[in-house]
mmCIF file of C-alpha atoms in Angstrom:
data_model
loop_
_atom_site.group_PDB
_atom_site.id
_atom_site.type_symbol
_atom_site.label_atom_id
_atom_site.label_comp_id
_atom_site.label_asym_id
_atom_site.label_seq_id
_atom_site.Cartn_x
_atom_site.Cartn_y
_atom_site.Cartn_z
ATOM 1 C CA MET N 4 49.906 48.096 105.020
ATOM 2 C CA LYS N 5 52.449 47.766 102.210
ATOM 3 C CA GLN N 6 50.071 49.034 99.521
ATOM 4 C CA LYS N 7 47.829 52.043 99.739
ATOM 5 C CA PRO N 8 44.409 51.014 101.052
ATOM 6 C CA VAL N 9 41.276 51.584 99.018
ATOM 7 C CA ILE N 10 39.204 54.197 100.856
ATOM 8 C CA LEU N 11 35.559 54.361 99.783
ATOM 9 C CA ASN N 12 32.672 56.733 100.307
ATOM 10 C CA ILE N 13 29.188 56.272 98.853
ATOM 11 C CA SER N 14 26.771 59.198 98.903
ATOM 12 C CA PRO N 15 23.355 59.955 97.423
ATOM 13 C CA SER N 16 24.780 62.715 95.218
ATOM 14 C CA GLY N 17 28.104 64.498 95.065
ATOM 15 C CA MET N 18 30.491 65.218 97.903
ATOM 16 C CA PRO N 19 28.976 64.308 101.293
ATOM 17 C CA ARG N 20 28.673 67.125 103.828
ATOM 18 C CA CYS N 21 31.039 65.450 106.297
ATOM 19 C CA MET N 22 33.896 65.543 103.752
ATOM 20 C CA LYS N 23 33.384 69.087 102.422
ATOM 21 C CA ALA N 24 36.539 70.774 103.646
ATOM 22 C CA ASP N 25 39.233 72.429 101.567
ATOM 23 C CA GLY N 26 42.098 69.993 101.057
ATOM 24 C CA PHE N 27 40.525 67.132 103.032
ATOM 25 C CA CYS N 28 39.949 64.762 100.117
ATOM 26 C CA ASP N 29 43.412 65.569 98.771
ATOM 27 C CA ALA N 30 44.877 64.605 102.142
ATOM 28 C CA VAL N 31 42.854 61.377 102.179
ATOM 29 C CA GLY N 32 44.069 60.656 98.638
ATOM 30 C CA GLU N 33 47.671 60.867 99.807
ATOM 31 C CA ILE N 34 46.953 58.150 102.367
ATOM 32 C CA GLY N 35 44.996 55.790 100.139
ATOM 33 C CA ASP N 36 43.169 55.292 96.888
ATOM 34 C CA LEU N 37 40.073 57.440 97.535
ATOM 35 C CA ARG N 38 36.984 56.416 95.592
ATOM 36 C CA LEU N 39 33.850 58.585 95.730
ATOM 37 C CA VAL N 40 30.698 56.895 94.464
ATOM 38 C CA SER N 41 27.399 58.753 93.955
ATOM 39 C CA GLY N 42 23.854 57.433 93.612
ATOM 40 C CA GLY N 43 23.793 55.504 96.867
ATOM 41 C CA ASP N 44 20.133 56.374 97.434
ATOM 42 C CA LYS N 45 19.228 54.465 94.267
ATOM 43 C CA MET N 46 21.292 51.363 95.076
ATOM 44 C CA THR N 47 19.967 48.193 96.658
ATOM 45 C CA PRO N 48 21.665 46.951 99.848
ATOM 46 C CA GLU N 49 23.321 44.254 97.745
ATOM 47 C CA GLN N 50 24.766 46.825 95.344
ATOM 48 C CA ILE N 51 26.085 48.955 98.212
ATOM 49 C CA ALA N 52 27.642 45.880 99.812
ATOM 50 C CA ASP N 53 29.323 44.897 96.533
ATOM 51 C CA HIS N 54 31.033 48.302 96.329
ATOM 52 C CA VAL N 55 32.117 48.233 99.986
ATOM 53 C CA ARG N 56 33.575 44.722 99.778
ATOM 54 C CA GLU N 57 36.157 46.043 97.321
ATOM 55 C CA ALA N 58 37.452 48.638 99.808
ATOM 56 C CA ASP N 59 39.688 48.363 102.866
ATOM 57 C CA ILE N 60 38.191 51.439 104.539
ATOM 58 C CA TYR N 61 34.765 53.064 104.381
ATOM 59 C CA MET N 62 34.378 56.726 105.367
ATOM 60 C CA THR N 63 31.014 57.724 106.763
ATOM 61 C CA GLY N 64 29.124 60.616 108.304
ATOM 62 C CA HIS N 65 26.386 63.092 107.431
ATOM 63 C CA GLY N 66 25.530 62.985 103.742
ATOM 64 C CA THR N 67 26.869 59.436 103.356
ATOM 65 C CA THR N 68 24.980 56.289 102.387
ATOM 66 C CA PRO N 69 24.564 53.943 105.405
ATOM 67 C CA LEU N 70 26.147 50.517 105.355
ATOM 68 C CA PRO N 71 23.883 47.458 105.034
ATOM 69 C CA GLU N 72 23.886 44.890 107.834
ATOM 70 C CA MET N 73 24.588 42.056 105.389
ATOM 71 C CA LEU N 74 28.230 43.175 105.317
ATOM 72 C CA SER N 75 28.686 41.674 108.781
ATOM 73 C CA LYS N 76 28.436 38.174 107.271
ATOM 74 C CA ASN N 77 30.619 38.910 104.251
ATOM 75 C CA PRO N 78 32.657 42.136 104.574
ATOM 76 C CA GLY N 79 35.035 41.272 101.736
ATOM 77 C CA ARG N 80 38.174 43.440 102.070
ATOM 78 C CA LEU N 81 36.533 45.856 104.506
ATOM 79 C CA GLN N 82 38.472 46.137 107.768
ATOM 80 C CA TYR N 83 37.777 49.624 109.082
ATOM 81 C CA VAL N 84 34.973 52.228 109.069
ATOM 82 C CA CYS N 85 36.193 55.778 109.738
ATOM 83 C CA GLY N 86 33.369 57.948 111.077
ATOM 84 C CA ILE N 87 33.448 61.733 110.670
ATOM 85 C CA THR N 88 30.716 62.438 113.208
ATOM 86 C CA GLY N 89 29.720 61.425 116.727
ATOM 87 C CA THR N 90 26.799 59.013 116.577
ATOM 88 C CA MET N 91 27.271 56.016 114.302
ATOM 89 C CA ARG N 92 23.921 54.280 114.735
ATOM 90 C CA GLN N 93 22.305 55.805 111.645
ATOM 91 C CA PHE N 94 25.301 54.988 109.443
ATOM 92 C CA VAL N 95 26.807 51.713 110.676
ATOM 93 C CA PRO N 96 24.858 48.690 111.979
ATOM 94 C CA LEU N 97 26.027 47.275 115.291
ATOM 95 C CA ALA N 98 26.496 43.873 113.656
ATOM 96 C CA LEU N 99 29.608 45.170 111.878
ATOM 97 C CA ILE N 100 31.349 45.887 115.190
ATOM 98 C CA GLU N 101 30.267 42.492 116.488
ATOM 99 C CA ALA N 102 31.768 40.952 113.348
ATOM 100 C CA GLY N 103 35.156 42.509 114.134
ATOM 101 C CA ILE N 104 35.118 45.518 111.787
ATOM 102 C CA LYS N 105 36.954 48.426 113.424
ATOM 103 C CA LEU N 106 34.894 51.608 113.837
ATOM 104 C CA THR N 107 35.957 55.048 115.051
ATOM 105 C CA ASN N 108 34.078 58.315 115.447
ATOM 106 C CA TRP N 109 35.190 61.910 115.973
ATOM 107 C CA GLY N 110 35.835 61.392 119.688
ATOM 108 C CA ASP N 111 36.213 64.650 121.592
ATOM 109 C CA ALA N 112 36.508 66.858 118.486
ATOM 110 C CA THR N 113 33.416 68.955 119.290
ATOM 111 C CA ALA N 114 33.573 68.724 123.087
ATOM 112 C CA GLY N 115 34.940 72.244 123.505
ATOM 113 C CA SER N 116 32.419 74.004 121.279
ATOM 114 C CA VAL N 117 29.403 72.154 122.719
ATOM 115 C CA ALA N 118 30.582 72.751 126.295
ATOM 116 C CA GLU N 119 30.992 76.446 125.470
ATOM 117 C CA GLY N 120 27.460 76.408 124.077
ATOM 118 C CA ALA N 121 26.113 74.919 127.289
ATOM 119 C CA MET N 122 27.934 77.578 129.292
ATOM 120 C CA ALA N 123 26.595 80.307 126.993
ATOM 121 C CA LEU N 124 23.036 79.052 127.418
ATOM 122 C CA LEU N 125 23.437 78.804 131.178
ATOM 123 C CA LEU N 126 24.806 82.337 131.546
ATOM 124 C CA ALA N 127 22.299 83.815 129.086
ATOM 125 C CA THR N 128 19.396 82.139 130.915
ATOM 126 C CA LEU N 129 20.620 83.208 134.339
ATOM 127 C CA LYS N 130 21.213 86.791 133.223
ATOM 128 C CA GLY N 131 17.875 87.061 131.413
ATOM 129 C CA VAL N 132 19.523 87.974 128.092
ATOM 130 C CA HIS N 133 16.503 86.774 126.111
ATOM 131 C CA GLU N 134 14.031 88.714 128.270
ATOM 132 C CA HIS N 135 16.145 91.878 128.235
ATOM 133 C CA THR N 136 16.398 91.696 124.444
ATOM 134 C CA GLN N 137 12.649 91.226 124.046
ATOM 135 C CA ASN N 138 12.027 94.140 126.428
ATOM 136 C CA ALA N 139 14.341 96.442 124.474
ATOM 137 C CA ARG N 140 12.743 95.482 121.168
ATOM 138 C CA ALA N 141 9.345 96.357 122.640
ATOM 139 C CA ASN N 142 10.660 99.858 123.457
ATOM 140 C CA GLY N 143 11.153 99.029 127.120
ATOM 141 C CA TRP N 144 14.292 99.853 129.086
ATOM 142 C CA GLY N 145 15.736 98.985 132.455
ATOM 143 C CA LEU N 146 14.742 95.841 134.373
ATOM 144 C CA ALA N 147 11.849 94.023 132.732
ATOM 145 C CA GLU N 148 9.234 92.607 135.098
ATOM 146 C CA ASN N 149 9.730 89.037 133.883
ATOM 147 C CA VAL N 150 13.529 88.949 134.383
ATOM 148 C CA THR N 151 14.575 86.731 137.299
ATOM 149 C CA GLY N 152 18.393 86.884 137.181
ATOM 150 C CA GLY N 153 21.006 84.755 138.868
ATOM 151 C CA SER N 154 24.736 84.103 139.226
ATOM 152 C CA LEU N 155 27.026 81.116 138.881
ATOM 153 C CA GLU N 156 28.654 81.972 142.197
ATOM 154 C CA GLY N 157 27.165 79.660 144.788
ATOM 155 C CA LEU N 158 24.664 78.247 142.278
ATOM 156 C CA LYS N 159 23.656 74.654 143.033
ATOM 157 C CA ILE N 160 24.183 72.800 139.748
ATOM 158 C CA GLY N 161 23.495 69.172 138.891
ATOM 159 C CA VAL N 162 25.376 67.823 135.859
ATOM 160 C CA PHE N 163 24.035 64.640 134.256
ATOM 161 C CA GLY N 164 26.804 63.054 132.197
ATOM 162 C CA CYS N 165 30.568 63.194 132.680
ATOM 163 C CA GLY N 166 31.886 62.137 129.277
ATOM 164 C CA VAL N 167 34.193 64.251 127.131
ATOM 165 C CA ILE N 168 31.689 67.117 126.804
ATOM 166 C CA GLY N 169 30.572 66.988 130.415
ATOM 167 C CA ARG N 170 34.162 67.111 131.648
ATOM 168 C CA ARG N 171 34.969 70.059 129.389
ATOM 169 C CA PHE N 172 31.901 71.869 130.718
ATOM 170 C CA LEU N 173 33.020 71.232 134.288
ATOM 171 C CA GLU N 174 36.421 72.732 133.462
ATOM 172 C CA LEU N 175 34.693 75.885 132.237
ATOM 173 C CA LEU N 176 32.492 75.971 135.334
ATOM 174 C CA ARG N 177 35.219 75.518 137.934
ATOM 175 C CA PRO N 178 36.373 79.168 138.339
ATOM 176 C CA PHE N 179 32.871 80.363 139.273
ATOM 177 C CA ASP N 180 32.601 78.699 142.715
ATOM 178 C CA SER N 181 29.355 76.915 141.962
ATOM 179 C CA ILE N 182 28.217 73.990 144.112
ATOM 180 C CA VAL N 183 28.298 71.046 141.706
ATOM 181 C CA ARG N 184 26.945 67.511 141.854
ATOM 182 C CA VAL N 185 27.580 64.991 139.070
ATOM 183 C CA TYR N 186 25.682 61.858 138.115
ATOM 184 C CA ASP N 187 27.089 59.400 135.582
ATOM 185 C CA PRO N 188 26.937 55.665 136.331
ATOM 186 C CA TYR N 189 29.481 54.957 133.548
ATOM 187 C CA ALA N 190 32.177 57.449 134.531
ATOM 188 C CA THR N 191 35.170 55.946 136.302
ATOM 189 C CA ASP N 192 35.699 59.180 138.221
ATOM 190 C CA VAL N 193 34.563 62.798 138.441
ATOM 191 C CA PRO N 194 36.606 65.932 139.243
ATOM 192 C CA ASP N 195 37.566 65.982 142.917
ATOM 193 C CA TRP N 196 35.966 69.394 143.477
ATOM 194 C CA CYS N 197 32.537 67.998 142.495
ATOM 195 C CA GLU N 198 30.281 65.777 144.596
ATOM 196 C CA ARG N 199 29.410 62.500 142.920
ATOM 197 C CA VAL N 200 25.866 61.186 143.504
ATOM 198 C CA ASP N 201 24.430 57.782 142.709
ATOM 199 C CA SER N 202 21.004 58.637 141.316
ATOM 200 C CA LEU N 203 19.086 61.276 139.401
ATOM 201 C CA GLU N 204 16.918 61.803 142.464
ATOM 202 C CA ALA N 205 20.035 62.762 144.426
ATOM 203 C CA LEU N 206 21.183 64.994 141.552
ATOM 204 C CA PHE N 207 17.913 66.933 141.531
ATOM 205 C CA HIS N 208 17.740 67.167 145.337
ATOM 206 C CA ASP N 209 18.341 70.805 146.304
ATOM 207 C CA ALA N 210 19.585 71.623 142.776
ATOM 208 C CA GLU N 211 18.770 75.008 141.276
ATOM 209 C CA THR N 212 20.077 74.189 137.809
ATOM 210 C CA ILE N 213 20.353 70.962 135.819
ATOM 211 C CA VAL N 214 22.758 70.648 132.864
ATOM 212 C CA LEU N 215 22.488 67.608 130.582
ATOM 213 C CA HIS N 216 25.499 66.005 128.896
ATOM 214 C CA ALA N 217 24.322 62.376 128.826
ATOM 215 C CA GLY N 218 23.758 60.187 125.772
ATOM 216 C CA TRP N 219 20.291 59.340 124.505
ATOM 217 C CA THR N 220 19.785 55.588 124.808
ATOM 218 C CA PRO N 221 16.786 53.363 125.579
ATOM 219 C CA GLU N 222 17.914 53.602 129.205
ATOM 220 C CA THR N 223 17.845 57.424 129.249
ATOM 221 C CA ASP N 224 14.812 58.003 127.019
ATOM 222 C CA LYS N 225 12.563 60.572 128.798
ATOM 223 C CA ILE N 226 14.436 59.818 132.007
ATOM 224 C CA ILE N 227 14.114 63.464 133.072
ATOM 225 C CA ASN N 228 10.424 63.290 133.884
ATOM 226 C CA ALA N 229 7.737 65.432 135.498
ATOM 227 C CA ASP N 230 8.560 64.177 139.001
ATOM 228 C CA LEU N 231 12.233 65.165 138.718
ATOM 229 C CA LEU N 232 11.410 68.543 137.154
ATOM 230 C CA SER N 233 8.969 69.271 139.969
ATOM 231 C CA ARG N 234 11.863 69.013 142.437
ATOM 232 C CA LEU N 235 13.535 72.087 140.966
ATOM 233 C CA PRO N 236 12.681 75.332 142.754
ATOM 234 C CA ASP N 237 10.712 78.160 141.184
ATOM 235 C CA HIS N 238 12.902 79.888 138.568
ATOM 236 C CA GLY N 239 15.065 76.753 138.328
ATOM 237 C CA VAL N 240 17.044 76.294 135.116
ATOM 238 C CA VAL N 241 17.333 73.355 132.683
ATOM 239 C CA ILE N 242 20.151 73.391 130.099
ATOM 240 C CA ASN N 243 20.234 70.729 127.391
ATOM 241 C CA THR N 244 22.871 70.513 124.650
ATOM 242 C CA ALA N 245 22.825 66.685 124.627
ATOM 243 C CA ARG N 246 19.704 65.141 123.082
ATOM 244 C CA GLY N 247 16.073 66.231 123.358
ATOM 245 C CA GLY N 248 14.819 62.694 123.967
ATOM 246 C CA ILE N 249 16.476 62.581 127.394
ATOM 247 C CA ILE N 250 13.710 64.859 128.699
ATOM 248 C CA ASP N 251 9.975 64.248 128.810
ATOM 249 C CA GLN N 252 9.377 67.276 126.602
ATOM 250 C CA ASP N 253 5.671 67.560 127.407
ATOM 251 C CA ALA N 254 6.501 67.749 131.110
ATOM 252 C CA LEU N 255 9.246 70.326 130.549
ATOM 253 C CA PHE N 256 7.075 72.450 128.265
ATOM 254 C CA ALA N 257 4.300 72.403 130.869
ATOM 255 C CA GLU N 258 6.739 73.841 133.424
ATOM 256 C CA LEU N 259 8.004 76.438 130.952
ATOM 257 C CA LYS N 260 4.535 77.446 129.792
ATOM 258 C CA SER N 261 3.532 78.094 133.403
ATOM 259 C CA GLY N 262 6.616 80.263 133.838
ATOM 260 C CA ARG N 263 7.858 78.269 136.825
ATOM 261 C CA LEU N 264 11.120 77.125 135.235
ATOM 262 C CA ARG N 265 13.614 78.596 132.773
ATOM 263 C CA ALA N 266 15.549 76.743 130.088
ATOM 264 C CA GLY N 267 18.256 76.950 127.447
ATOM 265 C CA LEU N 268 17.590 74.214 124.880
ATOM 266 C CA ASP N 269 19.841 73.439 121.945
ATOM 267 C CA VAL N 270 18.060 70.139 121.280
ATOM 268 C CA LEU N 271 14.460 68.951 121.214
ATOM 269 C CA GLU N 272 12.612 65.757 120.269
ATOM 270 C CA PRO N 273 11.797 65.911 117.434
ATOM 271 C CA ASP N 274 14.653 68.306 116.798
ATOM 272 C CA ARG N 275 12.495 71.025 115.231
ATOM 273 C CA LEU N 276 9.453 72.920 116.491
ATOM 274 C CA PRO N 277 6.494 73.556 114.193
ATOM 275 C CA PRO N 278 6.479 77.178 112.929
ATOM 276 C CA ASP N 279 3.470 78.095 115.071
ATOM 277 C CA HIS N 280 4.529 76.346 118.279
ATOM 278 C CA PRO N 281 4.032 78.680 121.270
ATOM 279 C CA ALA N 282 7.411 77.726 122.782
ATOM 280 C CA ARG N 283 9.032 79.888 120.104
ATOM 281 C CA TYR N 284 7.612 82.935 121.897
ATOM 282 C CA TRP N 285 8.078 82.092 125.572
ATOM 283 C CA SER N 286 10.364 84.639 127.228
ATOM 284 C CA ASN N 287 11.765 82.098 129.712
ATOM 285 C CA VAL N 288 13.293 79.746 127.135
ATOM 286 C CA ILE N 289 16.193 80.143 124.703
ATOM 287 C CA LEU N 290 16.116 77.864 121.640
ATOM 288 C CA THR N 291 19.269 77.467 119.535
ATOM 289 C CA ALA N 292 18.124 74.805 117.027
ATOM 290 C CA HIS N 293 21.016 72.359 117.537
ATOM 291 C CA GLN N 294 23.505 74.994 116.397
ATOM 292 C CA VAL N 295 24.942 76.296 119.673
ATOM 293 C CA GLY N 296 28.328 74.727 118.869
ATOM 294 C CA HIS N 297 28.517 76.398 115.449
ATOM 295 C CA GLY N 298 32.001 77.615 114.536
ATOM 296 C CA TRP N 299 33.485 80.926 113.452
ATOM 297 C CA PRO N 300 31.877 82.460 110.314
ATOM 298 C CA GLY N 301 33.608 81.517 107.092
ATOM 299 C CA ARG N 302 35.440 78.526 108.537
ATOM 300 C CA SER N 303 32.911 75.879 107.539
ATOM 301 C CA ASN N 304 35.011 74.838 104.522
ATOM 302 C CA ARG N 305 38.244 74.552 106.464
ATOM 303 C CA ILE N 306 39.593 71.279 107.787
ATOM 304 C CA GLN N 307 38.144 70.941 111.271
ATOM 305 C CA LYS N 308 39.405 69.041 114.284
ATOM 306 C CA TYR N 309 37.243 66.054 113.396
ATOM 307 C CA HIS N 310 38.776 65.967 109.912
ATOM 308 C CA GLN N 311 42.232 65.993 111.499
ATOM 309 C CA TYR N 312 41.227 63.098 113.749
ATOM 310 C CA ALA N 313 39.975 61.129 110.742
ATOM 311 C CA LEU N 314 43.232 61.717 108.848
ATOM 312 C CA ASP N 315 45.239 60.700 111.896
ATOM 313 C CA ASN N 316 43.275 57.459 112.223
ATOM 314 C CA LEU N 317 43.635 56.687 108.523
ATOM 315 C CA ARG N 318 47.415 57.054 108.854
ATOM 316 C CA ARG N 319 47.413 54.931 112.000
ATOM 317 C CA PHE N 320 45.494 52.209 110.176
ATOM 318 C CA THR N 321 47.973 52.119 107.291
ATOM 319 C CA ARG N 322 50.869 51.853 109.770
ATOM 320 C CA GLY N 323 49.191 49.177 111.861
ATOM 321 C CA GLU N 324 49.027 51.446 114.924
ATOM 322 C CA PRO N 325 46.190 51.582 117.492
ATOM 323 C CA LEU N 326 43.242 53.706 116.380
ATOM 324 C CA ARG N 327 41.958 56.592 118.484
ATOM 325 C CA PHE N 328 38.306 56.725 119.572
ATOM 326 C CA LEU N 329 37.751 53.078 118.691
ATOM 327 C CA MET N 330 34.146 52.120 119.368
ATOM 328 C CA ASP N 331 33.014 48.990 121.149
ATOM 329 C CA VAL N 332 29.391 47.976 121.696
ATOM 330 C CA GLU N 333 28.997 50.145 124.808
ATOM 331 C CA ARG N 334 30.468 53.281 123.176
ATOM 332 C CA TYR N 335 28.336 52.637 120.104
ATOM 333 C CA HIS N 336 25.153 52.760 122.168
ATOM 334 C CA ARG N 337 26.201 55.722 124.301
ATOM 335 C CA SER N 338 27.525 57.938 121.487
ATOM 336 C CA THR N 339 24.411 59.800 120.423
#
């Protein structure tokens, strides 16, 4: 573009969480004319649309006012929505993509940290870190009676989902000589050292551990059900850093309450347990409250990888270059 584009963000009040990084807004302002508008929660859809139609780019993410669907019929100047998070469904209606508005998200920006979190939960569950800690706090020492143990070496692992996070997790897993099966009907390929299977039933067959990296869609809602969980052996492990809705939570909690299975859960559905829920006290489950990918202390205000990706895409847009992590209808539905 010959002139600087108008880059807009509308939020309920003040700087949205997704843009709170030292120097980020300054960097955006060097690329375009950044306009931050507050009070989005008090605007009508028509008022929001009127603001957006005067911008070339809308920046969105957590803490940002969602776009109204009416923009798909009359977007005005709007050509591009730059997302600073993964899922876009709560911020951008699908109709905007179908109307030809470009949309990007943060791509693989958090793949490494979430994959590390899944590995941490898997190792901690196998090694009984939670049980050992509880035992020590209760003045016990040595091997607690309720600790089962386990090792990655030779462990039979089923991985559901081979997107950017799933692939990063598999890279971390490779040195440990586990026996790995992968199920993902959308993946064009899987690592050659893994066995690809064509169904969840095949994934759970003979598996000792299941690790979830799939998206939560109508197709995958509660797809991990009581029948599949029953196929895991006693002391089997379930690791979920994807979305809680992929699992039939009542069925999983029944297995955990009985003590038959173990789990490391970063996500639930809904994504918070009531204060008095008994699962908070089960020794065979680790709960990390959707924070297992949290970064180094004190770095929350620094420009993160996803901010860098957003800046790169903004520059690409102004130069007329292809955008990275461009979303089509399929990616829109699968990015959760």
